[in-house]
Amino acid sequence: MSADAAPLRFSHRELLSALCVVVIWGLNFVAMKIGLRDFTPFQLGAARYLVAAFPLVLLVRRPQVAWKWLLLYGLTQGVGQFGFLFFALQVGMTAGLASVLLQTQVFITAVLGFWLLREQAGRALQMGLLLACLGLMCFGLNYLGPQGDAGHTTFWGFVLNLCAAALWASSNIVIRKAREDSPHLDPLGFVVWSCLVPILPFVALSLAVDPPALRWHWLQAPWEAWLSLAYLAWMASVLGYMLWTRLMQRHAANRVAPFSLGVPVVGLSAGYVLLGEVITAWQWAGIALVVAALACVLGGERWLLWLRRPR
């Protein structure tokens, strides 16, 4: 999309798709926490993409796109984002705070979109990103404060979470570049076939890093762990990223990425209800700012036009 082209408006169906992605990915963090009780991070990564790819890869035609885009997306979104995120959750990060810190991808996506794709940010988007930044600062103050929840997290969990966000932002740019290269890219085929890429790297990393005593521990995993794996594979990976890829195809990366700011709202709520994680005053302030940022991004341009309209 050129800098001078008028951005497409989101249809009602696209807004509904974005809402579904927010809910699916918000619950995703609880599923990860449950799965990591019985799987190592690399085992969970390999199993997630193995289940997501088969048998769909036998039923869905390979998309008409260069292999380099499938490989890059599988490595950035699969091995990169979730490899770092699974380790962050294991070494010290709550599901709720992980869902928040991962949203720094919005700012990284905007920077990469401006730098690599020459995408421009409208005034409403800039205001929304500012509000979201203030919201993330509230979460950060909660983490850094002496009475905060730092006891439930670790420094390396924090760093690994930010690395996961950077790789998610990179995968957003890969989608846009793949769309430019193949205008009729099939989102379902792209997501399903890219799920093949992370399997072998995750298996190799598991064999190289996981302690021998844990290599077959997953065989004794309870039904909750297998249910979480099915959710991660079919809901979060296939359905969630198919809807996300479709949105990224039609709209600029810096207009789609802010929708993910709703994920922490669901993630924090799910962590509180399902895992007993505490939501502090700083986190509630951050949630309010994130909701305001979403409202600004979704309706800001119309509000600006209304304010400029002669009375």
PDB file of N, CA, C and O in Angstrom, residues 202-263:
ATOM      1  N   PHE A 202      12.231 -27.293  16.427  1.00  0.00           N
ATOM      2  CA  PHE A 202      11.853 -27.525  17.819  1.00  0.00           C
ATOM      3  C   PHE A 202      12.296 -28.909  18.292  1.00  0.00           C
ATOM      4  O   PHE A 202      12.758 -29.072  19.431  1.00  0.00           O
ATOM      5  N   VAL A 203      12.149 -29.929  17.440  1.00  0.00           N
ATOM      6  CA  VAL A 203      12.591 -31.276  17.807  1.00  0.00           C
ATOM      7  C   VAL A 203      14.101 -31.293  18.034  1.00  0.00           C
ATOM      8  O   VAL A 203      14.595 -31.871  19.016  1.00  0.00           O
ATOM      9  N   ALA A 204      14.848 -30.648  17.118  1.00  0.00           N
ATOM     10  CA  ALA A 204      16.303 -30.614  17.255  1.00  0.00           C
ATOM     11  C   ALA A 204      16.720 -29.881  18.534  1.00  0.00           C
ATOM     12  O   ALA A 204      17.630 -30.327  19.250  1.00  0.00           O
ATOM     13  N   LEU A 205      16.054 -28.771  18.844  1.00  0.00           N
ATOM     14  CA  LEU A 205      16.378 -28.024  20.059  1.00  0.00           C
ATOM     15  C   LEU A 205      16.038 -28.835  21.306  1.00  0.00           C
ATOM     16  O   LEU A 205      16.770 -28.794  22.304  1.00  0.00           O
ATOM     17  N   SER A 206      14.940 -29.576  21.258  1.00  0.00           N
ATOM     18  CA  SER A 206      14.567 -30.413  22.392  1.00  0.00           C
ATOM     19  C   SER A 206      15.612 -31.487  22.649  1.00  0.00           C
ATOM     20  O   SER A 206      16.011 -31.733  23.789  1.00  0.00           O
ATOM     21  N   LEU A 207      16.063 -32.145  21.580  1.00  0.00           N
ATOM     22  CA  LEU A 207      17.077 -33.189  21.730  1.00  0.00           C
ATOM     23  C   LEU A 207      18.402 -32.630  22.231  1.00  0.00           C
ATOM     24  O   LEU A 207      19.139 -33.294  22.962  1.00  0.00           O
ATOM     25  N   ALA A 208      18.700 -31.387  21.836  1.00  0.00           N
ATOM     26  CA  ALA A 208      19.984 -30.801  22.205  1.00  0.00           C
ATOM     27  C   ALA A 208      19.973 -30.180  23.600  1.00  0.00           C
ATOM     28  O   ALA A 208      21.005 -30.170  24.284  1.00  0.00           O
ATOM     29  N   VAL A 209      18.815 -29.683  24.064  1.00  0.00           N
ATOM     30  CA  VAL A 209      18.774 -28.876  25.283  1.00  0.00           C
ATOM     31  C   VAL A 209      18.047 -29.565  26.434  1.00  0.00           C
ATOM     32  O   VAL A 209      18.487 -29.485  27.588  1.00  0.00           O
ATOM     33  N   ASP A 210      16.938 -30.238  26.156  1.00  0.00           N
ATOM     34  CA  ASP A 210      16.133 -30.814  27.243  1.00  0.00           C
ATOM     35  C   ASP A 210      16.900 -31.906  27.981  1.00  0.00           C
ATOM     36  O   ASP A 210      17.578 -32.736  27.354  1.00  0.00           O
ATOM     37  N   PRO A 211      16.788 -31.956  29.305  1.00  0.00           N
ATOM     38  CA  PRO A 211      17.421 -33.036  30.080  1.00  0.00           C
ATOM     39  C   PRO A 211      16.869 -34.393  29.644  1.00  0.00           C
ATOM     40  O   PRO A 211      15.670 -34.515  29.359  1.00  0.00           O
ATOM     41  N   PRO A 212      17.704 -35.413  29.577  1.00  0.00           N
ATOM     42  CA  PRO A 212      17.230 -36.743  29.147  1.00  0.00           C
ATOM     43  C   PRO A 212      16.053 -37.256  29.970  1.00  0.00           C
ATOM     44  O   PRO A 212      15.174 -37.936  29.437  1.00  0.00           O
ATOM     45  N   ALA A 213      16.001 -36.913  31.252  1.00  0.00           N
ATOM     46  CA  ALA A 213      14.916 -37.409  32.106  1.00  0.00           C
ATOM     47  C   ALA A 213      13.557 -36.855  31.705  1.00  0.00           C
ATOM     48  O   ALA A 213      12.523 -37.435  32.045  1.00  0.00           O
ATOM     49  N   LEU A 214      13.543 -35.709  30.967  1.00  0.00           N
ATOM     50  CA  LEU A 214      12.278 -35.076  30.602  1.00  0.00           C
ATOM     51  C   LEU A 214      11.850 -35.367  29.161  1.00  0.00           C
ATOM     52  O   LEU A 214      10.773 -34.940  28.752  1.00  0.00           O
ATOM     53  N   ARG A 215      12.686 -36.088  28.406  1.00  0.00           N
ATOM     54  CA  ARG A 215      12.390 -36.259  26.988  1.00  0.00           C
ATOM     55  C   ARG A 215      11.126 -37.061  26.726  1.00  0.00           C
ATOM     56  O   ARG A 215      10.468 -36.876  25.704  1.00  0.00           O
ATOM     57  N   TRP A 216      10.775 -37.957  27.624  1.00  0.00           N
ATOM     58  CA  TRP A 216       9.579 -38.778  27.425  1.00  0.00           C
ATOM     59  C   TRP A 216       8.542 -38.556  28.517  1.00  0.00           C
ATOM     60  O   TRP A 216       7.570 -39.297  28.611  1.00  0.00           O
ATOM     61  N   HIS A 217       8.735 -37.491  29.290  1.00  0.00           N
ATOM     62  CA  HIS A 217       7.784 -37.201  30.362  1.00  0.00           C
ATOM     63  C   HIS A 217       6.396 -36.851  29.819  1.00  0.00           C
ATOM     64  O   HIS A 217       5.383 -37.111  30.473  1.00  0.00           O
ATOM     65  N   TRP A 218       6.350 -36.299  28.603  1.00  0.00           N
ATOM     66  CA  TRP A 218       5.072 -35.880  28.027  1.00  0.00           C
ATOM     67  C   TRP A 218       4.137 -37.060  27.775  1.00  0.00           C
ATOM     68  O   TRP A 218       2.920 -36.878  27.654  1.00  0.00           O
ATOM     69  N   LEU A 219       4.670 -38.283  27.722  1.00  0.00           N
ATOM     70  CA  LEU A 219       3.806 -39.453  27.496  1.00  0.00           C
ATOM     71  C   LEU A 219       2.860 -39.680  28.671  1.00  0.00           C
ATOM     72  O   LEU A 219       1.805 -40.296  28.508  1.00  0.00           O
ATOM     73  N   GLN A 220       3.223 -39.184  29.857  1.00  0.00           N
ATOM     74  CA  GLN A 220       2.371 -39.328  31.029  1.00  0.00           C
ATOM     75  C   GLN A 220       1.527 -38.071  31.293  1.00  0.00           C
ATOM     76  O   GLN A 220       0.936 -37.926  32.362  1.00  0.00           O
ATOM     77  N   ALA A 221       1.446 -37.183  30.309  1.00  0.00           N
ATOM     78  CA  ALA A 221       0.706 -35.938  30.496  1.00  0.00           C
ATOM     79  C   ALA A 221      -0.781 -36.211  30.684  1.00  0.00           C
ATOM     80  O   ALA A 221      -1.354 -37.074  30.015  1.00  0.00           O
ATOM     81  N   PRO A 222      -1.455 -35.497  31.617  1.00  0.00           N
ATOM     82  CA  PRO A 222      -2.890 -35.685  31.838  1.00  0.00           C
ATOM     83  C   PRO A 222      -3.711 -35.082  30.697  1.00  0.00           C
ATOM     84  O   PRO A 222      -3.180 -34.396  29.818  1.00  0.00           O
ATOM     85  N   TRP A 223      -5.024 -35.286  30.758  1.00  0.00           N
ATOM     86  CA  TRP A 223      -5.887 -34.831  29.674  1.00  0.00           C
ATOM     87  C   TRP A 223      -5.897 -33.312  29.554  1.00  0.00           C
ATOM     88  O   TRP A 223      -6.061 -32.779  28.437  1.00  0.00           O
ATOM     89  N   GLU A 224      -5.682 -32.584  30.663  1.00  0.00           N
ATOM     90  CA  GLU A 224      -5.667 -31.132  30.585  1.00  0.00           C
ATOM     91  C   GLU A 224      -4.539 -30.640  29.680  1.00  0.00           C
ATOM     92  O   GLU A 224      -4.716 -29.686  28.911  1.00  0.00           O
ATOM     93  N   ALA A 225      -3.391 -31.311  29.760  1.00  0.00           N
ATOM     94  CA  ALA A 225      -2.256 -30.919  28.929  1.00  0.00           C
ATOM     95  C   ALA A 225      -2.545 -31.169  27.455  1.00  0.00           C
ATOM     96  O   ALA A 225      -2.225 -30.336  26.597  1.00  0.00           O
ATOM     97  N   TRP A 226      -3.178 -32.297  27.141  1.00  0.00           N
ATOM     98  CA  TRP A 226      -3.503 -32.599  25.740  1.00  0.00           C
ATOM     99  C   TRP A 226      -4.592 -31.672  25.216  1.00  0.00           C
ATOM    100  O   TRP A 226      -4.578 -31.285  24.040  1.00  0.00           O
ATOM    101  N   LEU A 227      -5.540 -31.290  26.085  1.00  0.00           N
ATOM    102  CA  LEU A 227      -6.573 -30.347  25.672  1.00  0.00           C
ATOM    103  C   LEU A 227      -5.968 -28.974  25.383  1.00  0.00           C
ATOM    104  O   LEU A 227      -6.348 -28.301  24.414  1.00  0.00           O
ATOM    105  N   SER A 228      -5.030 -28.570  26.221  1.00  0.00           N
ATOM    106  CA  SER A 228      -4.363 -27.282  25.980  1.00  0.00           C
ATOM    107  C   SER A 228      -3.563 -27.324  24.684  1.00  0.00           C
ATOM    108  O   SER A 228      -3.523 -26.338  23.930  1.00  0.00           O
ATOM    109  N   LEU A 229      -2.943 -28.467  24.403  1.00  0.00           N
ATOM    110  CA  LEU A 229      -2.191 -28.613  23.158  1.00  0.00           C
ATOM    111  C   LEU A 229      -3.116 -28.506  21.951  1.00  0.00           C
ATOM    112  O   LEU A 229      -2.788 -27.829  20.960  1.00  0.00           O
ATOM    113  N   ALA A 230      -4.290 -29.139  22.020  1.00  0.00           N
ATOM    114  CA  ALA A 230      -5.247 -29.052  20.919  1.00  0.00           C
ATOM    115  C   ALA A 230      -5.708 -27.611  20.716  1.00  0.00           C
ATOM    116  O   ALA A 230      -5.855 -27.144  19.569  1.00  0.00           O
ATOM    117  N   TYR A 231      -5.920 -26.890  21.808  1.00  0.00           N
ATOM    118  CA  TYR A 231      -6.323 -25.484  21.704  1.00  0.00           C
ATOM    119  C   TYR A 231      -5.212 -24.656  21.050  1.00  0.00           C
ATOM    120  O   TYR A 231      -5.481 -23.834  20.151  1.00  0.00           O
ATOM    121  N   LEU A 232      -3.978 -24.862  21.495  1.00  0.00           N
ATOM    122  CA  LEU A 232      -2.856 -24.114  20.929  1.00  0.00           C
ATOM    123  C   LEU A 232      -2.699 -24.378  19.437  1.00  0.00           C
ATOM    124  O   LEU A 232      -2.406 -23.469  18.657  1.00  0.00           O
ATOM    125  N   ALA A 233      -2.910 -25.635  19.041  1.00  0.00           N
ATOM    126  CA  ALA A 233      -2.693 -26.014  17.651  1.00  0.00           C
ATOM    127  C   ALA A 233      -3.824 -25.549  16.746  1.00  0.00           C
ATOM    128  O   ALA A 233      -3.586 -24.886  15.727  1.00  0.00           O
ATOM    129  N   TRP A 234      -5.049 -25.900  17.080  1.00  0.00           N
ATOM    130  CA  TRP A 234      -6.160 -25.683  16.157  1.00  0.00           C
ATOM    131  C   TRP A 234      -6.807 -24.314  16.299  1.00  0.00           C
ATOM    132  O   TRP A 234      -7.172 -23.694  15.303  1.00  0.00           O
ATOM    133  N   MET A 235      -6.937 -23.830  17.529  1.00  0.00           N
ATOM    134  CA  MET A 235      -7.583 -22.535  17.727  1.00  0.00           C
ATOM    135  C   MET A 235      -6.577 -21.384  17.568  1.00  0.00           C
ATOM    136  O   MET A 235      -6.776 -20.484  16.755  1.00  0.00           O
ATOM    137  N   ALA A 236      -5.501 -21.421  18.364  1.00  0.00           N
ATOM    138  CA  ALA A 236      -4.557 -20.305  18.364  1.00  0.00           C
ATOM    139  C   ALA A 236      -3.706 -20.261  17.103  1.00  0.00           C
ATOM    140  O   ALA A 236      -3.487 -19.187  16.533  1.00  0.00           O
ATOM    141  N   SER A 237      -3.226 -21.433  16.644  1.00  0.00           N
ATOM    142  CA  SER A 237      -2.330 -21.446  15.484  1.00  0.00           C
ATOM    143  C   SER A 237      -3.098 -21.370  14.172  1.00  0.00           C
ATOM    144  O   SER A 237      -2.882 -20.468  13.360  1.00  0.00           O
ATOM    145  N   VAL A 238      -4.020 -22.317  13.936  1.00  0.00           N
ATOM    146  CA  VAL A 238      -4.682 -22.395  12.635  1.00  0.00           C
ATOM    147  C   VAL A 238      -5.748 -21.307  12.491  1.00  0.00           C
ATOM    148  O   VAL A 238      -5.668 -20.456  11.599  1.00  0.00           O
ATOM    149  N   LEU A 239      -6.759 -21.321  13.362  1.00  0.00           N
ATOM    150  CA  LEU A 239      -7.859 -20.365  13.224  1.00  0.00           C
ATOM    151  C   LEU A 239      -7.396 -18.938  13.505  1.00  0.00           C
ATOM    152  O   LEU A 239      -7.657 -18.018  12.718  1.00  0.00           O
ATOM    153  N   GLY A 240      -6.693 -18.736  14.623  1.00  0.00           N
ATOM    154  CA  GLY A 240      -6.276 -17.394  14.988  1.00  0.00           C
ATOM    155  C   GLY A 240      -5.379 -16.758  13.938  1.00  0.00           C
ATOM    156  O   GLY A 240      -5.609 -15.626  13.514  1.00  0.00           O
ATOM    157  N   TYR A 241      -4.347 -17.489  13.501  1.00  0.00           N
ATOM    158  CA  TYR A 241      -3.412 -16.895  12.550  1.00  0.00           C
ATOM    159  C   TYR A 241      -3.966 -16.847  11.135  1.00  0.00           C
ATOM    160  O   TYR A 241      -3.534 -16.030  10.330  1.00  0.00           O
ATOM    161  N   MET A 242      -4.946 -17.688  10.809  1.00  0.00           N
ATOM    162  CA  MET A 242      -5.610 -17.564   9.517  1.00  0.00           C
ATOM    163  C   MET A 242      -6.385 -16.242   9.461  1.00  0.00           C
ATOM    164  O   MET A 242      -6.293 -15.487   8.479  1.00  0.00           O
ATOM    165  N   LEU A 243      -7.144 -15.934  10.523  1.00  0.00           N
ATOM    166  CA  LEU A 243      -7.886 -14.678  10.572  1.00  0.00           C
ATOM    167  C   LEU A 243      -6.939 -13.482  10.597  1.00  0.00           C
ATOM    168  O   LEU A 243      -7.168 -12.469   9.928  1.00  0.00           O
ATOM    169  N   TRP A 244      -5.855 -13.613  11.357  1.00  0.00           N
ATOM    170  CA  TRP A 244      -4.872 -12.525  11.451  1.00  0.00           C
ATOM    171  C   TRP A 244      -4.191 -12.279  10.106  1.00  0.00           C
ATOM    172  O   TRP A 244      -4.021 -11.129   9.680  1.00  0.00           O
ATOM    173  N   THR A 245      -3.816 -13.353   9.429  1.00  0.00           N
ATOM    174  CA  THR A 245      -3.157 -13.223   8.131  1.00  0.00           C
ATOM    175  C   THR A 245      -4.084 -12.570   7.117  1.00  0.00           C
ATOM    176  O   THR A 245      -3.667 -11.739   6.303  1.00  0.00           O
ATOM    177  N   ARG A 246      -5.362 -12.924   7.159  1.00  0.00           N
ATOM    178  CA  ARG A 246      -6.330 -12.321   6.234  1.00  0.00           C
ATOM    179  C   ARG A 246      -6.440 -10.817   6.468  1.00  0.00           C
ATOM    180  O   ARG A 246      -6.506 -10.026   5.523  1.00  0.00           O
ATOM    181  N   LEU A 247      -6.436 -10.407   7.747  1.00  0.00           N
ATOM    182  CA  LEU A 247      -6.471  -8.978   8.044  1.00  0.00           C
ATOM    183  C   LEU A 247      -5.194  -8.288   7.573  1.00  0.00           C
ATOM    184  O   LEU A 247      -5.241  -7.182   7.018  1.00  0.00           O
ATOM    185  N   MET A 248      -4.044  -8.940   7.789  1.00  0.00           N
ATOM    186  CA  MET A 248      -2.774  -8.358   7.375  1.00  0.00           C
ATOM    187  C   MET A 248      -2.665  -8.245   5.858  1.00  0.00           C
ATOM    188  O   MET A 248      -1.948  -7.393   5.334  1.00  0.00           O
ATOM    189  N   GLN A 249      -3.377  -9.118   5.136  1.00  0.00           N
ATOM    190  CA  GLN A 249      -3.365  -9.059   3.683  1.00  0.00           C
ATOM    191  C   GLN A 249      -4.052  -7.796   3.166  1.00  0.00           C
ATOM    192  O   GLN A 249      -3.607  -7.195   2.199  1.00  0.00           O
ATOM    193  N   ARG A 250      -5.139  -7.415   3.801  1.00  0.00           N
ATOM    194  CA  ARG A 250      -5.986  -6.350   3.281  1.00  0.00           C
ATOM    195  C   ARG A 250      -5.640  -4.971   3.833  1.00  0.00           C
ATOM    196  O   ARG A 250      -6.033  -3.956   3.243  1.00  0.00           O
ATOM    197  N   HIS A 251      -4.930  -4.919   4.943  1.00  0.00           N
ATOM    198  CA  HIS A 251      -4.699  -3.632   5.596  1.00  0.00           C
ATOM    199  C   HIS A 251      -3.234  -3.487   5.982  1.00  0.00           C
ATOM    200  O   HIS A 251      -2.516  -4.476   6.135  1.00  0.00           O
ATOM    201  N   ALA A 252      -2.812  -2.240   6.139  1.00  0.00           N
ATOM    202  CA  ALA A 252      -1.429  -1.957   6.531  1.00  0.00           C
ATOM    203  C   ALA A 252      -1.119  -2.588   7.879  1.00  0.00           C
ATOM    204  O   ALA A 252      -1.977  -2.672   8.759  1.00  0.00           O
ATOM    205  N   ALA A 253       0.129  -3.017   8.026  1.00  0.00           N
ATOM    206  CA  ALA A 253       0.527  -3.702   9.255  1.00  0.00           C
ATOM    207  C   ALA A 253       0.305  -2.833  10.481  1.00  0.00           C
ATOM    208  O   ALA A 253      -0.115  -3.318  11.537  1.00  0.00           O
ATOM    209  N   ASN A 254       0.570  -1.511  10.361  1.00  0.00           N
ATOM    210  CA  ASN A 254       0.423  -0.652  11.531  1.00  0.00           C
ATOM    211  C   ASN A 254      -1.031  -0.304  11.830  1.00  0.00           C
ATOM    212  O   ASN A 254      -1.318   0.357  12.831  1.00  0.00           O
ATOM    213  N   ARG A 255      -1.998  -0.735  10.973  1.00  0.00           N
ATOM    214  CA  ARG A 255      -3.423  -0.577  11.282  1.00  0.00           C
ATOM    215  C   ARG A 255      -4.006  -1.853  11.883  1.00  0.00           C
ATOM    216  O   ARG A 255      -4.955  -1.814  12.652  1.00  0.00           O
ATOM    217  N   VAL A 256      -3.432  -3.009  11.527  1.00  0.00           N
ATOM    218  CA  VAL A 256      -3.928  -4.278  12.052  1.00  0.00           C
ATOM    219  C   VAL A 256      -3.324  -4.574  13.421  1.00  0.00           C
ATOM    220  O   VAL A 256      -4.022  -5.040  14.337  1.00  0.00           O
ATOM    221  N   ALA A 257      -2.035  -4.309  13.575  1.00  0.00           N
ATOM    222  CA  ALA A 257      -1.334  -4.663  14.810  1.00  0.00           C
ATOM    223  C   ALA A 257      -2.003  -4.126  16.072  1.00  0.00           C
ATOM    224  O   ALA A 257      -2.036  -4.823  17.090  1.00  0.00           O
ATOM    225  N   PRO A 258      -2.561  -2.882  16.088  1.00  0.00           N
ATOM    226  CA  PRO A 258      -3.172  -2.402  17.330  1.00  0.00           C
ATOM    227  C   PRO A 258      -4.347  -3.230  17.832  1.00  0.00           C
ATOM    228  O   PRO A 258      -4.687  -3.146  19.018  1.00  0.00           O
ATOM    229  N   PHE A 259      -4.990  -4.027  16.968  1.00  0.00           N
ATOM    230  CA  PHE A 259      -6.079  -4.873  17.455  1.00  0.00           C
ATOM    231  C   PHE A 259      -5.586  -5.829  18.543  1.00  0.00           C
ATOM    232  O   PHE A 259      -6.345  -6.202  19.441  1.00  0.00           O
ATOM    233  N   SER A 260      -4.333  -6.229  18.446  1.00  0.00           N
ATOM    234  CA  SER A 260      -3.798  -7.177  19.418  1.00  0.00           C
ATOM    235  C   SER A 260      -3.702  -6.570  20.807  1.00  0.00           C
ATOM    236  O   SER A 260      -3.452  -7.275  21.785  1.00  0.00           O
ATOM    237  N   LEU A 261      -3.908  -5.244  20.913  1.00  0.00           N
ATOM    238  CA  LEU A 261      -3.871  -4.616  22.228  1.00  0.00           C
ATOM    239  C   LEU A 261      -5.029  -5.076  23.108  1.00  0.00           C
ATOM    240  O   LEU A 261      -5.008  -4.878  24.326  1.00  0.00           O
ATOM    241  N   GLY A 262      -6.049  -5.680  22.512  1.00  0.00           N
ATOM    242  CA  GLY A 262      -7.129  -6.237  23.310  1.00  0.00           C
ATOM    243  C   GLY A 262      -6.781  -7.564  23.940  1.00  0.00           C
ATOM    244  O   GLY A 262      -7.465  -8.017  24.876  1.00  0.00           O
ATOM    245  N   VAL A 263      -5.725  -8.203  23.454  1.00  0.00           N
ATOM    246  CA  VAL A 263      -5.333  -9.513  23.972  1.00  0.00           C
ATOM    247  C   VAL A 263      -4.996  -9.467  25.469  1.00  0.00           C
ATOM    248  O   VAL A 263      -5.402 -10.357  26.218  1.00  0.00           O
TER     249      VAL A 263
END
